[in-house]
């Protein structure tokens, strides 16, 4: 078995859905929900997905969005960088981020941003090692449809 990591873009919804077994290592979402959400994201025409392979085994995956905002112009935002638990800490996440960064440069983006859940210290350290800076605070409020899935974001009056 080779240790060479190959990054490939997953084109089309069927290829994107091949991330489900890997994604299920870090999420409790059903395959139907993942398919529904990926379908909606794919339909927006600014969502793309890559996967990392060793031989033909998928060992990493990440999505990313391209958008434009007043403060920065064109940007890329990564979405769910996941590395197989059997091969974490072997540089695969860094290789995927380098691929996304090169694509952001190629498409003339000004910045890359990442929204990250607080309290995930290893994740925070990973991004810091890869040159990312804390530069904001993402505030979240669960609406009625999200209250069951995100109880931590439901406002509790005292």
Coordinates of C-alpha atoms in Angstrom, one line a residue:
X1 CA 0.0 0.0 0.0
X2 CA 1.3 3.4 -1.0
X3 CA 1.4 6.3 1.5
X4 CA 0.9 8.9 -1.2
X5 CA -2.1 11.1 -0.7
X6 CA -4.0 12.0 -3.9
X7 CA -6.6 14.8 -3.7
X8 CA -9.4 14.7 -6.3
X9 CA -12.5 16.9 -6.7
X10 CA -15.8 15.1 -6.4
X11 CA -18.0 16.1 -9.3
X12 CA -21.7 15.8 -9.1
X13 CA -24.0 14.8 -6.3
X14 CA -23.4 11.1 -6.7
X15 CA -19.7 11.5 -6.3
X16 CA -20.2 13.9 -3.3
X17 CA -22.4 11.3 -1.6
X18 CA -19.4 8.9 -1.5
X19 CA -18.2 10.9 1.5
X20 CA -21.0 9.6 3.7
X21 CA -19.2 6.7 5.3
X22 CA -16.3 8.9 6.2
X23 CA -18.5 11.8 7.3
X24 CA -20.5 9.4 9.5
X25 CA -17.4 9.1 11.7
X26 CA -18.0 12.6 13.0
X27 CA -21.8 13.1 12.6
X28 CA -25.0 11.4 13.6
X29 CA -26.9 12.6 10.5
X30 CA -28.6 9.9 8.5
X31 CA -27.6 9.2 4.9
X32 CA -31.0 10.7 3.8
X33 CA -30.4 14.0 5.6
X34 CA -26.8 14.2 4.3
X35 CA -28.1 13.6 0.7
X36 CA -30.8 16.2 1.1
X37 CA -28.4 18.8 2.4
X38 CA -25.7 18.1 -0.1
X39 CA -28.4 18.3 -2.9
X40 CA -29.5 21.7 -1.7
X41 CA -25.9 22.9 -1.4
X42 CA -24.9 21.5 -4.8
X43 CA -28.0 23.2 -6.4
X44 CA -26.6 26.6 -5.3
X45 CA -23.7 26.2 -7.8
X46 CA -21.0 27.6 -5.4
X47 CA -20.4 24.4 -3.4
X48 CA -17.6 22.0 -4.3
X49 CA -16.2 18.9 -2.6
X50 CA -12.8 17.2 -2.5
X51 CA -11.6 13.9 -1.2
X52 CA -8.2 12.6 -0.2
X53 CA -7.2 9.0 -1.2
X54 CA -4.5 6.6 -0.3
X55 CA -4.5 4.1 -3.0
X56 CA -8.3 4.0 -3.7
X57 CA -9.4 4.3 -0.1
X58 CA -11.0 7.7 0.8
X59 CA -9.2 9.0 3.9
X60 CA -10.4 12.6 3.9
X61 CA -13.0 14.9 2.6
X62 CA -13.9 18.6 2.7
X63 CA -16.4 20.8 1.1
X64 CA -15.9 24.5 0.3
X65 CA -18.0 27.4 -0.8
X66 CA -17.0 30.4 -2.9
X67 CA -18.8 33.7 -2.2
X68 CA -18.4 37.4 -2.2
X69 CA -18.8 39.8 0.8
X70 CA -18.4 43.5 1.1
X71 CA -15.6 43.3 3.7
X72 CA -13.3 41.0 1.8
X73 CA -14.5 40.5 -1.8
X74 CA -14.3 37.0 -3.2
X75 CA -13.6 34.3 -0.5
X76 CA -13.6 30.5 0.1
X77 CA -15.1 29.0 3.2
X78 CA -14.2 25.4 4.0
X79 CA -17.0 23.1 5.2
X80 CA -16.5 20.0 7.3
X81 CA -12.9 18.9 6.9
X82 CA -12.9 15.3 7.9
X83 CA -10.0 12.8 8.1
X84 CA -10.5 9.1 8.7
X85 CA -9.8 8.3 12.4
X86 CA -7.3 5.6 11.4
X87 CA -5.0 8.1 9.7
X88 CA -5.5 11.4 11.6
X89 CA -2.4 13.4 12.4
X90 CA -0.6 12.2 9.3
X91 CA -0.8 15.5 7.3
X92 CA -3.9 14.6 5.3
X93 CA -6.0 17.5 6.5
X94 CA -3.1 19.9 5.7
X95 CA -2.9 18.5 2.2
X96 CA -6.6 19.1 1.7
X97 CA -6.3 22.6 3.0
X98 CA -3.3 23.3 0.7
X99 CA -5.4 22.0 -2.3
X100 CA -8.3 24.3 -1.3
X101 CA -5.9 27.3 -0.8
X102 CA -4.3 26.7 -4.2
X103 CA -7.8 26.6 -5.8
X104 CA -8.8 29.8 -3.9
X105 CA -5.6 31.5 -5.3
X106 CA -6.3 30.2 -8.8
X107 CA -9.9 31.6 -8.7
X108 CA -8.6 35.0 -7.3
X109 CA -10.1 34.8 -3.8
X110 CA -8.8 37.3 -1.2
X111 CA -9.3 35.1 1.9
X112 CA -10.2 31.7 3.2
X113 CA -12.4 31.5 6.2
X114 CA -13.5 28.7 8.5
X115 CA -16.4 28.6 10.9
X116 CA -15.5 26.3 13.8
X117 CA -17.3 25.1 16.9
X118 CA -15.9 26.3 20.2
X119 CA -14.3 23.8 22.5
X120 CA -12.7 21.7 19.8
X121 CA -9.1 22.4 20.8
X122 CA -7.4 19.9 18.4
X123 CA -9.4 21.4 15.5
X124 CA -8.4 24.9 16.6
X125 CA -4.7 23.9 16.8
X126 CA -4.9 22.2 13.4
X127 CA -6.1 25.5 11.7
X128 CA -3.6 27.6 13.7
X129 CA -0.7 25.3 12.5
X130 CA -2.0 25.8 9.0
X131 CA -1.8 29.7 9.2
X132 CA -5.3 30.6 10.2
X133 CA -6.1 33.4 12.7
X134 CA -8.9 34.0 15.1
X135 CA -10.6 37.0 13.7
X136 CA -14.2 37.0 14.8
X137 CA -17.0 35.4 16.6
X138 CA -19.8 33.5 14.9
X139 CA -23.0 33.8 16.9
X140 CA -25.8 31.3 16.4
X141 CA -29.4 31.2 17.4
X142 CA -31.5 28.1 16.8
X143 CA -34.9 28.7 15.2
X144 CA -37.9 26.5 15.8
X145 CA -36.8 24.0 13.0
X146 CA -33.3 23.7 14.5
X147 CA -34.1 23.6 18.2
X148 CA -34.1 19.8 18.5
X149 CA -30.9 19.4 16.4
X150 CA -29.1 22.3 18.1
X151 CA -30.4 22.5 21.7
X152 CA -27.1 24.3 22.7
X153 CA -28.2 27.3 20.6
X154 CA -31.7 27.7 22.1
X155 CA -32.0 30.8 24.2
X156 CA -32.8 30.1 27.8
X157 CA -34.3 33.0 29.7
X158 CA -33.3 33.3 33.3

